[in-house]
XYZ file of C-alpha atoms in Angstrom:
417
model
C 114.960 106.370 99.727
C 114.169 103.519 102.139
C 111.037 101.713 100.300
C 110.297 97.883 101.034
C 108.112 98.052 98.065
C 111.393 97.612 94.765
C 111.906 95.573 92.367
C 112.568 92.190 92.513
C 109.129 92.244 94.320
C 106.263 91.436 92.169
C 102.550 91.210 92.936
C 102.019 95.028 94.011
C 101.328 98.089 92.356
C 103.165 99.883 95.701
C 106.171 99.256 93.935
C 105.656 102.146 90.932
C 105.746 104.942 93.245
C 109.261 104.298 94.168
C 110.351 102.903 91.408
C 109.198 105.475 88.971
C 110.344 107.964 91.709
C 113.867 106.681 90.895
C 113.506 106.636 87.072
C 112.815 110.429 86.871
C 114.073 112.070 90.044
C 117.726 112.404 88.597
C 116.441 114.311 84.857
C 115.048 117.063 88.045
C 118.406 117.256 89.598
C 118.172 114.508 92.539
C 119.934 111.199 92.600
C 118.241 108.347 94.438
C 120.110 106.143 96.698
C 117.821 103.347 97.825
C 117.715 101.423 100.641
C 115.088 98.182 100.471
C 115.326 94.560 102.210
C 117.041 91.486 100.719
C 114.663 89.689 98.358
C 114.120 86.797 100.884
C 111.815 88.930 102.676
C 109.017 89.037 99.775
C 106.779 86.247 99.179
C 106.578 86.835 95.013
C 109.354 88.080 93.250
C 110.147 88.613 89.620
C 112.635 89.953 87.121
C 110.834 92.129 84.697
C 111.015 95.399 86.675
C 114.748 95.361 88.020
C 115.715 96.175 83.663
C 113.431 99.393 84.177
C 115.971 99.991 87.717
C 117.975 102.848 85.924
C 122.083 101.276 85.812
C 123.587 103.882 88.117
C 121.347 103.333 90.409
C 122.751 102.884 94.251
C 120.729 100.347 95.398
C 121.484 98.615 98.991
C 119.931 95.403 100.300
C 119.269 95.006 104.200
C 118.879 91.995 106.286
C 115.595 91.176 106.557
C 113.006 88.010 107.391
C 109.557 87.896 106.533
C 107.949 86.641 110.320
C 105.533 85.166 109.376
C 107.156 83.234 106.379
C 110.603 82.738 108.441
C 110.322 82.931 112.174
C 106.351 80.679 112.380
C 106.683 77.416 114.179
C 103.996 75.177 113.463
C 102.314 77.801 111.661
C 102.402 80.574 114.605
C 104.565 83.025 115.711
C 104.684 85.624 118.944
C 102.635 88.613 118.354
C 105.805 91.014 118.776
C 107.520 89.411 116.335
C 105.394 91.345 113.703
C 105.111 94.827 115.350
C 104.571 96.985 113.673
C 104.408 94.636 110.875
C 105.969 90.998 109.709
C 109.534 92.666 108.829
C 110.599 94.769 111.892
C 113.418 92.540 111.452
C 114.701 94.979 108.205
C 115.156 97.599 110.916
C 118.327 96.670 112.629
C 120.145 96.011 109.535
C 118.688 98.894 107.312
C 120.062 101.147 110.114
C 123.430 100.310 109.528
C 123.239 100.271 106.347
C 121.809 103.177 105.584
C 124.549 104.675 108.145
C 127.085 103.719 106.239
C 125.387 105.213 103.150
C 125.074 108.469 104.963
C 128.901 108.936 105.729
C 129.832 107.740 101.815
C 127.569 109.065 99.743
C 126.784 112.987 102.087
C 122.866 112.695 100.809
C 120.620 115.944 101.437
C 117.395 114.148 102.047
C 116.045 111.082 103.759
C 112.484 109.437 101.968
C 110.349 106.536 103.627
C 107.944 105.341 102.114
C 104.809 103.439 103.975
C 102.685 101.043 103.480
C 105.628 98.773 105.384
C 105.706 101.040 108.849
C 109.212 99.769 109.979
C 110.712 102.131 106.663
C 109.426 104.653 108.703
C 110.865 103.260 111.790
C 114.134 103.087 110.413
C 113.832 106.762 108.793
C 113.064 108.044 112.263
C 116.413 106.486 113.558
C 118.776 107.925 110.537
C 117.097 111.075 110.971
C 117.871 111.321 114.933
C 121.268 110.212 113.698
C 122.072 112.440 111.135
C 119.820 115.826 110.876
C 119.338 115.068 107.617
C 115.614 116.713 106.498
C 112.433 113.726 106.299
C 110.239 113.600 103.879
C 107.884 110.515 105.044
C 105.377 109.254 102.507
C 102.213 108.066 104.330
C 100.837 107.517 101.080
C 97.318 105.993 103.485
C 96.043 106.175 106.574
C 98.176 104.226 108.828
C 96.228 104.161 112.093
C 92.425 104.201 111.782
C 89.360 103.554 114.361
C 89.252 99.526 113.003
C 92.899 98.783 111.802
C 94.685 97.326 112.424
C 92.897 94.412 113.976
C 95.599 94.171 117.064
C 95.298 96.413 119.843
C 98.963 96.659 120.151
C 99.919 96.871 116.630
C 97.629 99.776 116.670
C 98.989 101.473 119.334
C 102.242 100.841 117.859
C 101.211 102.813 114.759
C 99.764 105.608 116.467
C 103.336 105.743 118.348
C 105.372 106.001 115.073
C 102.531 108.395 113.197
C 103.068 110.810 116.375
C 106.819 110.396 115.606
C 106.851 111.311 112.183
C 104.419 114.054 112.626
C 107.107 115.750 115.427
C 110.257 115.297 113.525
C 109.848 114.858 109.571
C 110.351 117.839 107.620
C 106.849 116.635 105.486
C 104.499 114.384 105.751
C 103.142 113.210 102.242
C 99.943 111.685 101.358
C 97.967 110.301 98.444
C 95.009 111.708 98.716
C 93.322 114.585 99.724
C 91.150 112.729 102.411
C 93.996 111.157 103.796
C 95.736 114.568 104.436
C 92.680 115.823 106.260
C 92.568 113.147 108.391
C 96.425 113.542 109.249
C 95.597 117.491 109.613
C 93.594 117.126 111.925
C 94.844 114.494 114.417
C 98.509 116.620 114.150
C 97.368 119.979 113.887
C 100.311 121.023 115.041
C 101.925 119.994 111.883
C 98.884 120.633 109.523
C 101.376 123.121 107.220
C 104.034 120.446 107.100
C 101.395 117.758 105.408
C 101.315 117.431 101.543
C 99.163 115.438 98.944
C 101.294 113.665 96.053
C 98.900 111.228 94.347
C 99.864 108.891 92.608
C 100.009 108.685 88.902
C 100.883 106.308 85.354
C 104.412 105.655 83.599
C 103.783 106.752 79.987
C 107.116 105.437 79.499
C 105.338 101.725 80.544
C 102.788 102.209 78.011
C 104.426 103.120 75.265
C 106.493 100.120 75.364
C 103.726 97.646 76.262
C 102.449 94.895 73.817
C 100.136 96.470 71.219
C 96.389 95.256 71.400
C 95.058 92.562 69.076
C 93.746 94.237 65.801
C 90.858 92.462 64.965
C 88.058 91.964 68.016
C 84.639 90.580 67.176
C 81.962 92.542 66.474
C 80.153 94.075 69.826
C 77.173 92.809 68.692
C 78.783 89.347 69.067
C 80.070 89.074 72.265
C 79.979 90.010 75.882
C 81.583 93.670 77.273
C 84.931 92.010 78.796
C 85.394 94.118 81.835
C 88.634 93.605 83.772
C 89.651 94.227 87.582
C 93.576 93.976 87.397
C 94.872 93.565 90.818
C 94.652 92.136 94.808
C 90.748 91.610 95.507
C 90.937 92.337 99.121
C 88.013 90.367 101.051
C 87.557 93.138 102.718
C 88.308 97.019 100.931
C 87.390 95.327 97.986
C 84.619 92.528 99.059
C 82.708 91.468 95.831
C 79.824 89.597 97.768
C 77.264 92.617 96.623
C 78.884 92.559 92.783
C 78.541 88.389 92.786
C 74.480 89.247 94.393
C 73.479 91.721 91.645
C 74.715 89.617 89.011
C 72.995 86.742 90.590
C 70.019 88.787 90.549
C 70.318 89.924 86.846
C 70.661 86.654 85.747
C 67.553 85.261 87.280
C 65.317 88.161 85.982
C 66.769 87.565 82.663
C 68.254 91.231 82.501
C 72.166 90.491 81.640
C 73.398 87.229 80.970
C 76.966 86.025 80.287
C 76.369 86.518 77.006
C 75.989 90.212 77.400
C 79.409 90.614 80.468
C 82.354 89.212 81.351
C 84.291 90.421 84.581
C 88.060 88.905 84.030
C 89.384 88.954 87.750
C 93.294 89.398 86.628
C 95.957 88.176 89.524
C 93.544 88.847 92.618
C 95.601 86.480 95.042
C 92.105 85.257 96.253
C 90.792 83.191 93.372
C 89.355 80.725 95.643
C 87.450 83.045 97.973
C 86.167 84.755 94.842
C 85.299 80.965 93.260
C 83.218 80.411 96.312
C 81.243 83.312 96.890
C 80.196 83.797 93.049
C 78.950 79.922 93.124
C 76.646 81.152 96.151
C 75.050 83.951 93.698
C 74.662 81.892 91.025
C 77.452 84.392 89.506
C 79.979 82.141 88.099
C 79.466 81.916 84.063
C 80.131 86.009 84.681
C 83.400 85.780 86.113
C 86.880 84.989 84.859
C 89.534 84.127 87.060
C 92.952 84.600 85.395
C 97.142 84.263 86.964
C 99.439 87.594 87.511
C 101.175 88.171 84.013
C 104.290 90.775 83.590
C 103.941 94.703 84.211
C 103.631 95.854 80.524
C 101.247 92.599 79.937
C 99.040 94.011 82.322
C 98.727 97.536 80.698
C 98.529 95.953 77.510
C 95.317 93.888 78.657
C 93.633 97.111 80.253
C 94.223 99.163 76.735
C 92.598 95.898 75.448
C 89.212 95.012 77.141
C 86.179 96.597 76.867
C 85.724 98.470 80.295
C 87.764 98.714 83.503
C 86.499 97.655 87.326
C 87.419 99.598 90.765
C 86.344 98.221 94.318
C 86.924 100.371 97.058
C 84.650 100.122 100.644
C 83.396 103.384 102.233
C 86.131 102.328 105.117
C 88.573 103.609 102.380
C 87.240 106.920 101.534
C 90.359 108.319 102.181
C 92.457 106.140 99.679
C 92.579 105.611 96.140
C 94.286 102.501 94.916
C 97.056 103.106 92.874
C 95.601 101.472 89.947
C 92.896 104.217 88.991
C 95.873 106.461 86.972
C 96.873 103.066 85.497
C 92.980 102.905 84.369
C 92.777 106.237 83.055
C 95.494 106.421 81.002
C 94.452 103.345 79.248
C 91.512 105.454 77.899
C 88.906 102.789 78.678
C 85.540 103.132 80.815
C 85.827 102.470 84.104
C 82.870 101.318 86.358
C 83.604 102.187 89.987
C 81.750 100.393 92.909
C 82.911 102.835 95.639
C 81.187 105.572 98.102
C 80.182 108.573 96.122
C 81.356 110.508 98.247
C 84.773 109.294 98.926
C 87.897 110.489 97.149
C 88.251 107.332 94.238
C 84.981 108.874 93.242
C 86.106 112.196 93.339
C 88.788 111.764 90.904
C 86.703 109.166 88.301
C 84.559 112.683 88.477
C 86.870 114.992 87.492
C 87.947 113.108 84.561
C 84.495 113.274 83.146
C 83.677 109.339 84.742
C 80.496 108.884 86.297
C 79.486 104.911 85.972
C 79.749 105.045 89.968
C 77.900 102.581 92.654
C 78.220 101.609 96.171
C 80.021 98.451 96.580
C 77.726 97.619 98.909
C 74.721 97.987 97.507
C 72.851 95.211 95.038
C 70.099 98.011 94.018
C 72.858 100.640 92.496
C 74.891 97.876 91.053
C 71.850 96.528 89.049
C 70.538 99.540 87.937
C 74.718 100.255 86.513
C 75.655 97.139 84.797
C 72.926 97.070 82.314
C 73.333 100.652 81.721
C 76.718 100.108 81.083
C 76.298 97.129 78.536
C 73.417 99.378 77.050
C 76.257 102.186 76.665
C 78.383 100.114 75.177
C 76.843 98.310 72.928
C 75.345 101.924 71.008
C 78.905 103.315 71.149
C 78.209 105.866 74.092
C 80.412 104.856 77.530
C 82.065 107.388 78.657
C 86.089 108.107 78.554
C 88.425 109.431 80.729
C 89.061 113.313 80.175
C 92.374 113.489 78.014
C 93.403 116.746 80.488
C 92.733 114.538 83.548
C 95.060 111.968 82.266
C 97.888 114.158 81.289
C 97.977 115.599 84.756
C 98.593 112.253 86.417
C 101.844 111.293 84.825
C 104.440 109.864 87.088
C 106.694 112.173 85.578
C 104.499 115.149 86.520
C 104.270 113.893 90.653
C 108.456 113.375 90.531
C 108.085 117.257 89.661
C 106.633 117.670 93.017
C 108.647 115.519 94.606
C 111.654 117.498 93.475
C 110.133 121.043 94.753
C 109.534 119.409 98.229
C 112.790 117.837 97.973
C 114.066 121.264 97.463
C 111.982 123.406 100.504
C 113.721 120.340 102.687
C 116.926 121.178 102.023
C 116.572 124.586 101.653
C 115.233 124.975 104.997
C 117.699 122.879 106.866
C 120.737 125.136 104.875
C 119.075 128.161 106.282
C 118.519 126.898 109.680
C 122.190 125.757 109.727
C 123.558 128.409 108.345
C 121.798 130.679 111.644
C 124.006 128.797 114.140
């Protein structure tokens, strides 16, 4: 399993899917050998995930330098230096590494997991090296019409995309709009592309902190609604959020008294600082540091209601965090497209608080409603079906079958010459 996103890294909810990949993978009959960089290459580490790291876990460490971080002179570095992304560095190493792994260890599969394209890279090279059957987890869109930014870098993704498309055994998304898009540009290997969403560790929750017992009265206090997670200034621009709150506030329609949006570890504090002074919006926000894993379920099972950005330019995506949400039972406003596929699955769980992130008119006309709803007892909840299906445990089920039709398929193929 060659994943850039493992523990010791903190800051990113990328990490679970691997990581929870390798807690329950071996109760379905697979052991996971992983292959991830040396922890100089992330910018945030921390040690509260690498106890939920299962003991017998083979886990090797590659050479690798962040380019940006370790390679910048004066604060710049050459363009090819990051192509396809700040640690092509990890490559060389990884390859040898995971050679060696290969010849002690016999594994039947090779995984890669994006959003770090060079795991992919170095999949493509062990693969060509070994036969061994791919499974390559796009998980998003990797090239798209607008990213990324660089010419070249997009080019370069477009290169390794038509790679993994002509010699992985799947190709394995996160959503369904995702695999469309892949279907279509490959079509050649439309049959060979999968969706495995992602999901919640019910392990996770049942050992977080409890919530406090005793919470003032609703009638007493503002709905505390929380985003938990990177604000990206642009998938996840507030600037609309920050207007209609402005907005509210002047025509006397919601006040701080009434909502309180607690901004928890968004790496942009500042940015968001700025642009909720120029909306009048501040006394609405919160702006609160990154706190432990099971701290941060603990706090969604403990506020009021739950916030999701996501731009129309990520229709095709869901962030990770939406099972997270729904398995801590709360309601969850979404400002996304309607018609994209975060929406989608707030809908089938029975959620329907749901407005354009772009748009100042829907998000007025949804906040009060939501306060209103709230206040009488009468916001809705996710669907308890809906949140059983998204178990981490469930998606390492599917994992296992494809893991299975892999190997399968290469024994019968080998066992024809």
């Amino acid at each position: 399993m060659i994943a850039y996103h493992f523990p010791p890294l903190a800051g990113s909810s990328g990490i679970q899917r691997t990581l929870r990949f390798v807690q329950h993978l071996p109760a379905l009959g697979w052991q996971p050998l992983v292959l991830s960089t040396h922890p100089r290459a992330y910018e945030n580490t921390g040690t509260d995930l690498l106890a939920e790291v299962p003991p017998d876990t083979v886990v090797r460490r590659a050479f690798a330098l962040d380019t940006a971080r370790h390679l910048q002179v004066a604060g710049r570095y050459l363009g090819w230096m990051a192509r396809p992304d700040r640690w092509i560095s990890w490559k060389y190493a990884a390859v040898r590494e995971g050679l060696k792994m290969i010849n002690e260890f016999k594994p039947d599969a090779i995984w890669s997991t994006y959003p770090i394209a060079t795991a992919h890279v170095i999949a493509s090279a062990l693969q060509r090296k070994s036969g061994l059957p791919w499974i390559a987890d796009f998980r998003d869109p990797m090239a798209q019409d607008d990213y990324p930014a660089d010419l070249r870098t997009r080019q370069m993704f477009r290169d390794i995309e038509a790679d993994v498309a002509a010699h992985a055994h799947c190709c394995v998304f996160t959503t369904p709009g995702a695999a469309r898009i892949y279907q279509q540009r490959f079509p050649d290997a439309a049959q060979r592309m999968q969706v495995l969403e992602n999901g919640y560790d019910e392990e996770s929750f049942a050992s977080a902190p409890p919530p406090p017992s005793h919470a003032p009265q609703v009638a007493q206090r503002p709905l505390v609604m929380l985003h938990s997670g990177i604000v990206y200034p642009s998938e996840r621009d507030p600037t609309q959020l920050f207007a209609a709150l402005g907005q509210l506030k002047r025509s006397g329609t919601l006040t701080p008294d009434d909502l309180r949006i607690r901004f928890r570890a968004s790496v942009h504090d500042d940015l968001l600082r700025t642009l909720a002074q120029a909306q009048d919006a501040q006394d609405f926000i919160e702006l609160c540091p990154a706190i432990a894993y099971r701290e941060a379920l603990a706090e969604m099972m403990a506020v009021d209601a739950l916030l999701v950005m996501q731009a129309s330019n990520c229709n095709a995506q869901i962030p990770a965090k939406i099972y997270e949400y729904l398995r801590a039972g709360r309601p969850i406003l979404a400002l996304t497209d309607p018609a994209g596929d975060t929406a989608d699955v707030l809908r089938r769980a029975g959620l329907h608080d749901i407005a354009r992130l772009d748009s100042v008119d829907e998000i007025t006309q949804v906040l009060p409603r939501l306060v209103r709803d709230w206040r009488a007892g009468k916001t809705e909840l996710p669907q308890a079906l809906a949140v059983e299906q998204a178990s981490r445990r469930g998606r390492s089920r599917v994992l296992a079958d494809l893991l299975v039709q892999a190997t399968t398929a290469r024994s019968s193929t080998v066992g024809t010459r």
